[in-house]
Coordinates of C-alpha atoms (C1' of nucleotides) in Angstrom, one line a residue:
Chain A
M1 CA -28.2 -106.5 -101.5
A2 CA -26.4 -104.2 -104.2
L3 CA -26.0 -101.2 -102.0
A4 CA -25.0 -103.3 -98.8
A5 CA -21.9 -105.5 -101.0
R6 CA -21.0 -102.2 -102.8
G7 CA -21.9 -100.6 -99.6
S8 CA -18.8 -100.2 -97.8
L9 CA -19.5 -96.2 -95.5
A10 CA -22.2 -97.2 -95.5
E11 CA -21.6 -100.4 -93.0
A12 CA -18.7 -98.7 -91.3
L13 CA -22.0 -95.5 -90.2
S14 CA -24.5 -97.8 -89.4
L15 CA -21.4 -99.6 -87.0
R16 CA -21.0 -96.5 -85.5
G17 CA -24.5 -96.5 -84.5
I18 CA -24.9 -93.4 -87.1
R19 CA -28.2 -93.2 -88.5
L20 CA -28.3 -93.8 -92.4
T21 CA -30.6 -91.2 -93.9
R22 CA -31.5 -91.9 -97.6
Q23 CA -29.4 -87.9 -97.8
R24 CA -26.7 -89.8 -96.6
R25 CA -26.6 -93.1 -98.6
L26 CA -26.6 -90.2 -102.2
L27 CA -23.4 -88.3 -100.5
L28 CA -21.7 -91.4 -99.6
E29 CA -21.9 -92.9 -102.5
V30 CA -20.8 -89.5 -104.3
L31 CA -17.6 -90.0 -102.6
D32 CA -17.5 -93.9 -103.2
N33 CA -17.4 -93.0 -106.8
A34 CA -15.6 -89.9 -107.5
P35 CA -12.8 -90.3 -109.2
G36 CA -11.0 -87.3 -107.3
H37 CA -11.0 -85.4 -104.9
L38 CA -14.1 -83.3 -104.1
N39 CA -14.6 -80.3 -102.4
A40 CA -18.3 -79.5 -100.6
R41 CA -19.5 -77.4 -103.4
E42 CA -19.4 -80.0 -106.1
L43 CA -19.9 -83.5 -103.1
L44 CA -23.4 -80.9 -103.6
Q45 CA -23.6 -81.0 -106.9
A46 CA -22.9 -84.2 -107.9
A47 CA -25.4 -85.1 -105.3
R48 CA -28.3 -83.1 -106.6
R49 CA -27.6 -84.9 -110.2
T50 CA -29.9 -87.5 -107.9
D51 CA -31.6 -86.2 -105.4
P52 CA -32.8 -82.1 -106.2
T53 CA -33.3 -81.3 -103.1
I54 CA -30.9 -81.7 -100.9
D55 CA -29.1 -79.1 -99.4
R56 CA -25.8 -77.5 -98.3
A57 CA -25.6 -77.8 -95.1
T58 CA -26.7 -81.2 -95.2
V59 CA -23.8 -81.1 -97.7
Y60 CA -21.4 -79.5 -94.4
R61 CA -23.0 -81.9 -91.9
T62 CA -22.3 -85.1 -92.7
L63 CA -18.4 -84.2 -93.9
H64 CA -18.1 -83.1 -91.0
L65 CA -19.2 -86.3 -89.2
L66 CA -17.9 -88.3 -92.0
K67 CA -14.3 -86.7 -90.7
T68 CA -14.7 -87.6 -86.7
S69 CA -15.3 -91.3 -87.6
G70 CA -12.6 -91.3 -89.6
L71 CA -13.6 -92.6 -93.1
V72 CA -12.8 -89.1 -94.4
D73 CA -9.7 -87.6 -94.7
E74 CA -9.8 -83.4 -95.1
L75 CA -7.1 -81.5 -97.5
D76 CA -6.7 -78.2 -99.0
L77 CA -4.2 -79.2 -101.5
L78 CA -1.8 -77.3 -100.3
H79 CA -5.1 -75.0 -101.9
L80 CA -3.6 -75.1 -105.3
E81 CA -7.4 -75.5 -106.6
G82 CA -9.3 -73.3 -104.4
E83 CA -9.4 -71.8 -100.5
E84 CA -12.1 -74.5 -99.3
H85 CA -11.1 -77.6 -98.5
Y86 CA -11.8 -81.4 -100.0
Y87 CA -12.3 -84.5 -98.9
E88 CA -11.1 -88.6 -99.8
R89 CA -12.3 -91.2 -98.6
R90 CA -9.6 -92.9 -96.4
R91 CA -7.8 -95.6 -96.8
T92 CA -5.2 -97.9 -96.1
G93 CA -2.4 -97.2 -98.0
D94 CA -1.0 -94.3 -96.8
H95 CA -0.8 -92.0 -99.8
V96 CA 1.2 -87.9 -100.0
H97 CA -0.1 -85.2 -102.3
L98 CA 2.0 -83.6 -105.0
G99 CA 1.2 -80.4 -106.2
C100 CA 2.6 -78.2 -109.2
P101 CA 2.0 -74.5 -108.7
Q102 CA 2.7 -75.0 -112.1
C103 CA 1.1 -77.2 -114.1
G104 CA -2.0 -77.3 -111.0
T105 CA -2.0 -80.8 -111.4
I106 CA -2.7 -82.6 -107.9
S107 CA -0.9 -87.3 -108.0
E108 CA -0.4 -88.9 -105.1
F109 CA 2.5 -91.2 -104.7
E110 CA 2.4 -94.4 -101.6
T111 CA 5.5 -94.8 -99.7
D112 CA 6.0 -96.5 -96.6
L113 CA 8.0 -93.1 -95.5
V114 CA 4.2 -92.9 -93.3
L115 CA 4.2 -95.2 -91.5
K116 CA 7.7 -94.8 -90.3
L117 CA 6.7 -91.3 -89.3
A118 CA 4.4 -92.3 -87.6
Q119 CA 6.7 -94.8 -85.9
E120 CA 9.2 -92.9 -84.8
V121 CA 6.5 -90.3 -83.3
A122 CA 5.2 -92.6 -81.6
R123 CA 9.4 -93.8 -80.1
R124 CA 10.7 -90.7 -80.0
E125 CA 7.2 -88.3 -78.9
G126 CA 4.3 -90.6 -77.7
F127 CA 2.6 -89.7 -79.9
T128 CA -0.4 -91.5 -81.2
A129 CA -0.4 -90.8 -84.7
T130 CA -4.4 -91.6 -85.7
G131 CA -4.3 -89.5 -89.2
I132 CA -1.1 -87.6 -91.3
R133 CA -1.5 -86.1 -93.9
I134 CA 1.6 -84.9 -96.4
E135 CA 0.8 -82.3 -98.8
V136 CA 4.0 -81.9 -100.8
R137 CA 4.7 -78.4 -103.2
G138 CA 7.5 -78.9 -105.9
I139 CA 7.9 -79.0 -110.4
C140 CA 6.2 -82.2 -111.0
K141 CA 8.1 -84.1 -113.7
A142 CA 6.3 -83.0 -117.0
C143 CA 6.7 -79.0 -116.2
S144 CA 10.2 -79.5 -115.7
E145 CA 10.9 -81.4 -118.0
A146 CA 8.8 -78.9 -119.9
Q147 CA 11.4 -76.2 -119.3
V148 CA 14.8 -78.1 -119.9
R149 CA 13.8 -78.1 -123.8
Chain B
M1 CA 22.4 -51.4 -88.3
A2 CA 20.4 -53.5 -85.4
L3 CA 17.5 -53.7 -88.4
A4 CA 20.0 -54.8 -90.5
A5 CA 21.8 -57.7 -88.2
R6 CA 18.6 -59.2 -87.0
G7 CA 16.7 -58.4 -90.2
S8 CA 16.8 -61.4 -92.2
L9 CA 13.3 -61.8 -93.8
A10 CA 13.3 -58.2 -94.7
E11 CA 17.6 -58.8 -96.5
A12 CA 15.7 -62.1 -98.2
L13 CA 13.1 -59.5 -99.8
S14 CA 15.1 -56.3 -100.5
L15 CA 16.9 -59.2 -102.2
R16 CA 14.9 -60.8 -104.2
G17 CA 14.0 -57.0 -105.4
I18 CA 11.0 -56.4 -103.4
R19 CA 9.8 -53.1 -102.0
L20 CA 10.6 -52.2 -98.6
T21 CA 8.0 -50.5 -97.4
R22 CA 7.1 -50.0 -93.7
Q23 CA 4.4 -52.2 -93.4
R24 CA 6.5 -54.6 -94.9
R25 CA 9.0 -54.1 -91.6
L26 CA 7.0 -54.0 -89.5
L27 CA 4.7 -56.9 -90.8
L28 CA 8.2 -59.4 -90.8
E29 CA 9.6 -58.6 -87.0
V30 CA 6.2 -59.5 -85.7
L31 CA 6.5 -62.2 -88.0
D32 CA 10.3 -62.9 -86.8
N33 CA 9.0 -62.8 -82.8
A34 CA 6.4 -63.7 -82.8
P35 CA 6.4 -66.9 -80.3
G36 CA 4.1 -70.0 -81.8
H37 CA 1.8 -70.2 -85.3
L38 CA 0.0 -66.1 -86.2
N39 CA -3.5 -66.5 -88.3
A40 CA -4.1 -63.3 -90.1
R41 CA -6.6 -61.8 -87.5
E42 CA -3.7 -62.3 -84.5
L43 CA -1.1 -61.0 -87.2
L44 CA -3.0 -58.3 -87.9
Q45 CA -4.0 -57.4 -84.0
A46 CA -0.3 -57.4 -83.3
A47 CA 1.1 -54.8 -85.7
R48 CA -1.9 -52.7 -84.9
R49 CA -0.1 -52.2 -81.5
T50 CA 2.7 -50.3 -82.9
D51 CA 0.8 -48.7 -86.5
P52 CA -2.8 -48.6 -85.6
T53 CA -3.3 -47.4 -88.9
I54 CA -2.6 -50.7 -90.0
D55 CA -5.4 -52.5 -92.3
R56 CA -6.2 -55.6 -93.1
A57 CA -5.8 -55.7 -96.8
T58 CA -1.9 -55.1 -96.1
V59 CA -1.7 -57.8 -94.2
Y60 CA -3.2 -60.2 -96.3
R61 CA -1.1 -59.2 -99.5
T62 CA 2.0 -59.2 -97.6
L63 CA 1.2 -63.4 -96.1
H64 CA 0.9 -64.0 -100.2
L65 CA 4.2 -61.7 -101.0
L66 CA 5.7 -63.9 -98.3
K67 CA 4.7 -67.1 -99.3
T68 CA 4.9 -67.4 -103.3
S69 CA 8.4 -66.1 -102.1
G70 CA 8.6 -68.9 -99.8
L71 CA 9.6 -67.0 -96.7
V72 CA 7.0 -68.3 -94.9
D73 CA 5.0 -71.7 -94.3
E74 CA 1.3 -71.5 -94.6
L75 CA -0.4 -74.0 -92.5
D76 CA -4.0 -74.9 -91.2
L77 CA -3.1 -77.1 -87.9
L78 CA -5.1 -79.7 -88.8
H79 CA -7.7 -76.9 -87.7
L80 CA -8.0 -77.9 -84.4
E81 CA -7.6 -74.0 -83.2
G82 CA -9.8 -73.0 -86.2
E83 CA -10.4 -72.6 -89.7
E84 CA -8.0 -70.3 -90.7
H85 CA -4.7 -70.6 -91.8
Y86 CA -1.9 -69.7 -89.1
Y87 CA 1.5 -68.7 -90.3
E88 CA 4.9 -69.3 -89.3
R89 CA 9.0 -68.4 -90.8
R90 CA 10.2 -70.8 -93.4
R91 CA 13.5 -73.0 -91.0
T92 CA 16.4 -74.7 -92.3
G93 CA 15.3 -77.3 -90.2
D94 CA 12.9 -79.5 -91.5
H95 CA 9.9 -79.8 -88.9
V96 CA 6.0 -81.8 -88.1
H97 CA 3.3 -80.6 -86.3
L98 CA 1.9 -82.6 -84.3
G99 CA -2.0 -82.0 -83.4
C100 CA -3.8 -83.9 -80.2
P101 CA -7.2 -83.1 -80.7
Q102 CA -8.5 -83.4 -77.3
C103 CA -5.5 -81.0 -75.3
G104 CA -5.8 -78.8 -78.5
T105 CA -2.0 -78.0 -78.2
I106 CA 0.4 -78.0 -81.2
S107 CA 4.0 -78.9 -80.7
E108 CA 6.4 -80.0 -83.5
F109 CA 9.2 -82.7 -83.8
E110 CA 12.0 -82.6 -86.0
T111 CA 13.4 -85.4 -88.6
D112 CA 15.1 -85.9 -91.1
L113 CA 12.6 -88.1 -93.0
V114 CA 11.3 -85.0 -93.7
L115 CA 14.6 -84.9 -96.4
K116 CA 14.0 -88.1 -97.4
L117 CA 11.0 -88.5 -98.6
A118 CA 12.0 -85.0 -100.5
Q119 CA 14.6 -87.5 -102.2
E120 CA 12.4 -90.6 -102.4
V121 CA 9.7 -88.3 -104.5
A122 CA 12.2 -87.0 -106.6
R123 CA 14.0 -90.6 -107.1
R124 CA 10.4 -92.6 -107.9
E125 CA 9.1 -90.0 -109.4
G126 CA 11.0 -87.1 -110.8
F127 CA 9.7 -84.3 -109.0
T128 CA 11.5 -81.4 -107.0
A129 CA 9.7 -80.8 -104.0
T130 CA 10.2 -76.8 -102.8
G131 CA 7.8 -77.3 -100.2
I132 CA 6.7 -80.2 -97.7
R133 CA 4.0 -79.7 -95.3
I134 CA 3.6 -82.7 -92.4
E135 CA 0.7 -82.0 -90.2
V136 CA 0.2 -85.6 -87.5
R137 CA -3.0 -85.6 -85.8
G138 CA -3.3 -87.9 -83.1
I139 CA -3.2 -88.6 -78.8
C140 CA 0.0 -86.5 -77.0
K141 CA 1.9 -88.8 -74.6
A142 CA -0.1 -86.5 -71.4
C143 CA -3.2 -87.0 -72.8
S144 CA -2.7 -91.0 -72.9
E145 CA -1.4 -91.0 -70.0
A146 CA -4.1 -88.8 -68.2
Q147 CA -6.6 -91.9 -70.3
V148 CA -4.8 -94.7 -68.7
R149 CA -4.5 -93.3 -65.2
Chain C
dT1 C1' 14.6 -33.7 -105.4
dT2 C1' 11.8 -35.4 -108.0
dG3 C1' 9.1 -38.5 -111.2
dT4 C1' 6.7 -43.1 -111.6
dG5 C1' 5.4 -47.9 -110.6
dA6 C1' 4.8 -50.0 -107.1
dA7 C1' 1.9 -50.2 -102.6
dT8 C1' -1.4 -49.0 -99.2
dG9 C1' -6.2 -48.3 -96.3
dC10 C1' -10.5 -48.1 -97.5
dA11 C1' -15.2 -49.6 -98.3
dA12 C1' -18.2 -53.0 -101.3
dC13 C1' -18.2 -57.1 -102.2
dT14 C1' -17.8 -62.6 -102.1
dG15 C1' -18.1 -67.5 -100.3
dA16 C1' -17.5 -70.5 -97.6
dG17 C1' -19.2 -73.1 -94.1
dT18 C1' -22.3 -72.4 -89.3
dC19 C1' -26.7 -72.2 -86.7
dG20 C1' -31.8 -71.6 -84.7
dC21 C1' -35.7 -73.2 -85.2
dA22 C1' -40.2 -75.9 -87.7
dA23 C1' -40.8 -79.9 -90.1
dC24 C1' -39.6 -84.7 -91.3
dT25 C1' -38.7 -89.9 -90.7
dG26 C1' -35.0 -93.7 -89.3
dA27 C1' -34.8 -97.9 -86.6
dG28 C1' -36.4 -99.7 -82.0
dA29 C1' -39.8 -101.4 -79.0
dG30 C1' -43.6 -102.6 -78.5
Chain D
dC1 C1' -47.1 -103.5 -88.3
dT2 C1' -47.9 -99.4 -86.1
dC3 C1' -45.7 -96.0 -83.0
dT4 C1' -43.1 -93.1 -81.4
dC5 C1' -39.1 -89.7 -80.7
dA6 C1' -34.6 -88.0 -80.9
dG7 C1' -32.1 -87.1 -84.1
dT8 C1' -31.8 -85.0 -89.4
dT9 C1' -33.1 -82.4 -92.8
dG10 C1' -34.4 -77.5 -95.6
dC11 C1' -34.6 -73.5 -95.0
dG12 C1' -32.5 -69.1 -94.5
dA13 C1' -30.1 -66.0 -92.0
dC14 C1' -26.5 -64.6 -91.1
dT15 C1' -21.2 -64.7 -89.7
dC16 C1' -16.2 -63.9 -91.3
dA17 C1' -11.7 -65.1 -93.8
dG18 C1' -10.3 -63.2 -97.5
dT19 C1' -10.5 -60.5 -102.4
dT20 C1' -10.8 -56.4 -105.3
dG21 C1' -11.1 -52.0 -106.9
dC22 C1' -10.0 -47.0 -107.0
dA23 C1' -8.0 -43.1 -105.3
dT24 C1' -4.3 -42.0 -102.7
dT25 C1' 0.3 -42.4 -100.3
dC26 C1' 5.2 -43.7 -100.9
dA27 C1' 9.5 -46.1 -102.1
dC28 C1' 13.1 -45.3 -104.8
dA29 C1' 16.5 -45.0 -109.3
dA30 C1' 18.5 -41.6 -111.6

DNA sequence: TTGTGAATGCAACTGAGTCGCAACTGAGAG
DNA sequence: CTCTCAGTTGCGACTCAGTTGCATTCACAA
C-alpha cells in the first residue's frame, strides 16, 4: 500500500506494460528520492546501499527504458561536473538548467518561455515537441557579486 | 591575404593571444567550411585529408580551447546520432536544434525566444548568460504527415 | 636568427556505456 | 496456487570517446 501510494513511477511503468522487477523498483525509488541530479554511477552506488548485488548494466538498461518511456530526462549539465550524463524525473513544470562554470553550481529556473517555444516551433515549423532541454551557461548572481565587490 | 580575409576564427584566436599553429589553422578551416555539425572523429578525418599526420589529441585539445574561448559550441544533439559530442561555430543568430528520433534529422530554428530567455534569467535570477543550448526532441513535419497519410 | 615557452605526436591509459550469454523471475494462464 | 516462458538480470569481456605524460618540434617575440 505504501508502495502503491508513493510509487507513481512504478505505476506509470506497469501502465505501459513494463515488468516491474525488484531492481527496477529500487532504482525508481532512488530516483524519486534523490535530492538533485544523479549520474549512472551515483545511481548505482545509491541503489547498492540497499541491494549490493545490483549491476551496472541493469542501471544503464533501466535508464534507457525510462528515457524512451519519457519518464526521466537525460542531461549533461553543460559538462560542468564531468563528462557523464545526469538524470532527473520528468516533471510537469517546465524548467531550465542554469550552470555557472565559476562555482560549478547548477540551479533551476521555471519559465513559460519553454511552453512558448514549443508552440512557436509547432506553428512555424510543424514540429511537435515531445521534450525540450534547455541549458544556460553563465555567471550566477553570487559569483558576479563576488567579482564586483 | 586570402587567409586573413576569410579567417575570422583564426583572427579571433590571435586576438586572444592564442598561438596560431598549422594544425589549429587547419582545424579552424575545416570547422568553418563544414556543412553541418561535426563530431571529433569526423573533424579528425576531414583534417587528415589535408594533413595525414594530425593527431586525435590535438583535435581534442583544440576543441577544448575553442569551447573555452567561446568560439564553438558543444552539442550532443539529443544523442540521436550517437553518444559523442558535436561542434559548431558559434554564430550571431540564436538558434535552436530540433531533433526527430523517427527519421534522425536534426534541423535548426531561429527564434528571438532565446534572447528573451537570457533577459528573463538576468532579470529574475541575476544570472548573466554567456551561452544557451536548446535542443528540442519531437516529431518533424515530414514524419507526422507520413503518419497521418 | 635565435631562445624559449607553448604546442604537437605518440602511446598508454581511463572510464562511461554496451553486449552476449547462461541463469533467474514476474506475472499471466490455467 | 502452480506452471511456464518471455523478459530480465548478473557477469565478464569488450568498445571507443576522451585524457595524459613525455620527448620532440615549432611559433613568434626580441
